[in-house]
XYZ file of C-alpha atoms in Angstrom:
124
model
C 4.186 3.283 37.904
C 1.364 5.820 38.911
C 0.452 6.397 42.499
C -2.841 8.186 43.215
C -3.598 9.583 46.727
C -6.709 10.714 48.277
C -8.273 11.523 51.621
C -6.564 14.718 52.288
C -8.537 17.860 53.636
C -9.083 20.305 56.342
C -9.636 19.238 59.983
C -9.481 20.806 63.314
C -6.922 19.999 65.843
C -7.342 16.590 67.573
C -9.239 15.466 64.371
C -8.698 12.451 62.139
C -8.269 11.746 58.522
C -7.479 8.771 56.412
C -5.324 8.945 53.517
C -5.277 6.267 50.818
C -2.879 5.551 47.891
C -3.282 3.120 45.126
C -0.727 2.064 42.416
C -1.768 1.517 38.740
C -2.419 -1.940 37.831
C 0.956 -3.541 38.238
C 1.728 -7.352 37.512
C 4.173 -7.102 40.624
C 3.963 -6.157 44.289
C 5.534 -2.986 45.357
C 8.114 -4.017 47.947
C 7.644 -1.034 50.198
C 5.149 1.698 50.263
C 5.005 4.741 52.532
C 4.239 8.128 53.368
C 6.051 11.375 53.122
C 5.196 14.928 53.895
C 6.446 18.445 53.104
C 5.390 21.664 54.690
C 5.990 25.042 53.227
C 9.426 26.062 53.735
C 10.473 22.663 54.864
C 12.209 19.576 53.444
C 10.163 16.529 52.731
C 10.263 14.071 55.561
C 9.374 10.409 56.044
C 6.232 9.637 58.077
C 5.553 6.099 57.729
C 6.187 3.140 55.558
C 5.128 -0.689 55.506
C 6.573 -3.601 53.868
C 4.881 -5.925 51.218
C 3.600 -8.394 53.802
C 2.332 -5.629 56.192
C 4.462 -6.973 59.121
C 6.994 -4.450 59.101
C 5.907 -0.824 59.861
C 8.135 2.300 60.525
C 7.207 5.598 61.869
C 8.889 8.885 62.378
C 8.956 10.129 65.901
C 6.198 12.684 65.365
C 4.063 9.767 63.767
C 4.475 7.421 66.511
C 1.323 6.800 68.508
C -0.826 8.968 66.366
C -0.754 7.568 62.934
C -1.245 4.044 61.615
C 0.109 2.719 58.222
C -1.433 -0.270 56.650
C -1.609 -2.087 53.297
C -4.899 -2.796 51.826
C -6.337 -5.992 50.727
C -6.095 -4.943 46.971
C -2.330 -5.420 46.044
C -0.248 -2.110 46.075
C -2.584 0.036 48.220
C -1.529 1.767 51.309
C -3.408 3.750 54.030
C -2.306 6.303 56.590
C -4.743 6.874 59.431
C -3.924 10.320 61.012
C -5.342 10.757 64.482
C -4.827 13.606 67.124
C -3.762 15.830 64.479
C -2.021 19.021 65.328
C -1.365 22.199 63.326
C 2.176 21.163 62.865
C 1.054 18.158 60.849
C -0.020 20.554 58.036
C 1.490 19.549 54.841
C 1.428 18.080 51.374
C 1.368 14.295 51.985
C 2.971 12.123 49.426
C 2.791 8.382 48.769
C 5.715 6.700 47.817
C 6.839 3.200 46.733
C 9.772 1.161 45.680
C 10.629 -2.291 44.504
C 14.297 -3.206 44.811
C 17.394 -1.041 44.556
C 19.533 1.293 46.704
C 18.393 1.276 50.241
C 18.833 4.008 52.758
C 16.438 3.145 55.307
C 12.477 2.853 55.561
C 11.999 6.470 55.915
C 14.657 7.849 53.471
C 13.389 9.694 50.530
C 16.189 7.989 48.418
C 14.770 4.645 49.066
C 11.698 5.446 47.120
C 11.583 5.548 43.436
C 7.918 6.097 42.688
C 5.835 9.145 43.915
C 2.400 10.532 43.937
C 1.153 14.049 43.167
C 0.266 14.571 46.981
C -2.976 15.423 48.882
C -3.020 18.456 51.264
C -3.576 18.001 54.981
C -4.476 21.194 56.774
C -4.908 21.255 60.431
C -6.356 24.330 62.284
């Protein structure tokens, strides 16, 4: 499974960005898709995730009220709308996905098996 992210970039504080992630053509639906981020010198952390139907969304405390995760109309696509960005949001953002297996929570790194290469978000 190949996940490809896009939409990162540089933006000023209080600005917005929309990240996109698409999985390679798959004959099945990815159960959960989500976004993680990793800032320099810090561990990767879960930001937001969403189930296959789009009815269940999960956010980190830092993302609540500012970020929105959504599934696309095309199967196995996910978006992350970033708003009211702060310099501390600067990080590499990774798309992640899972089908079934060990589950440690919707924002736990170990719950996800497939990862993209990342897209950089820089807020100044």
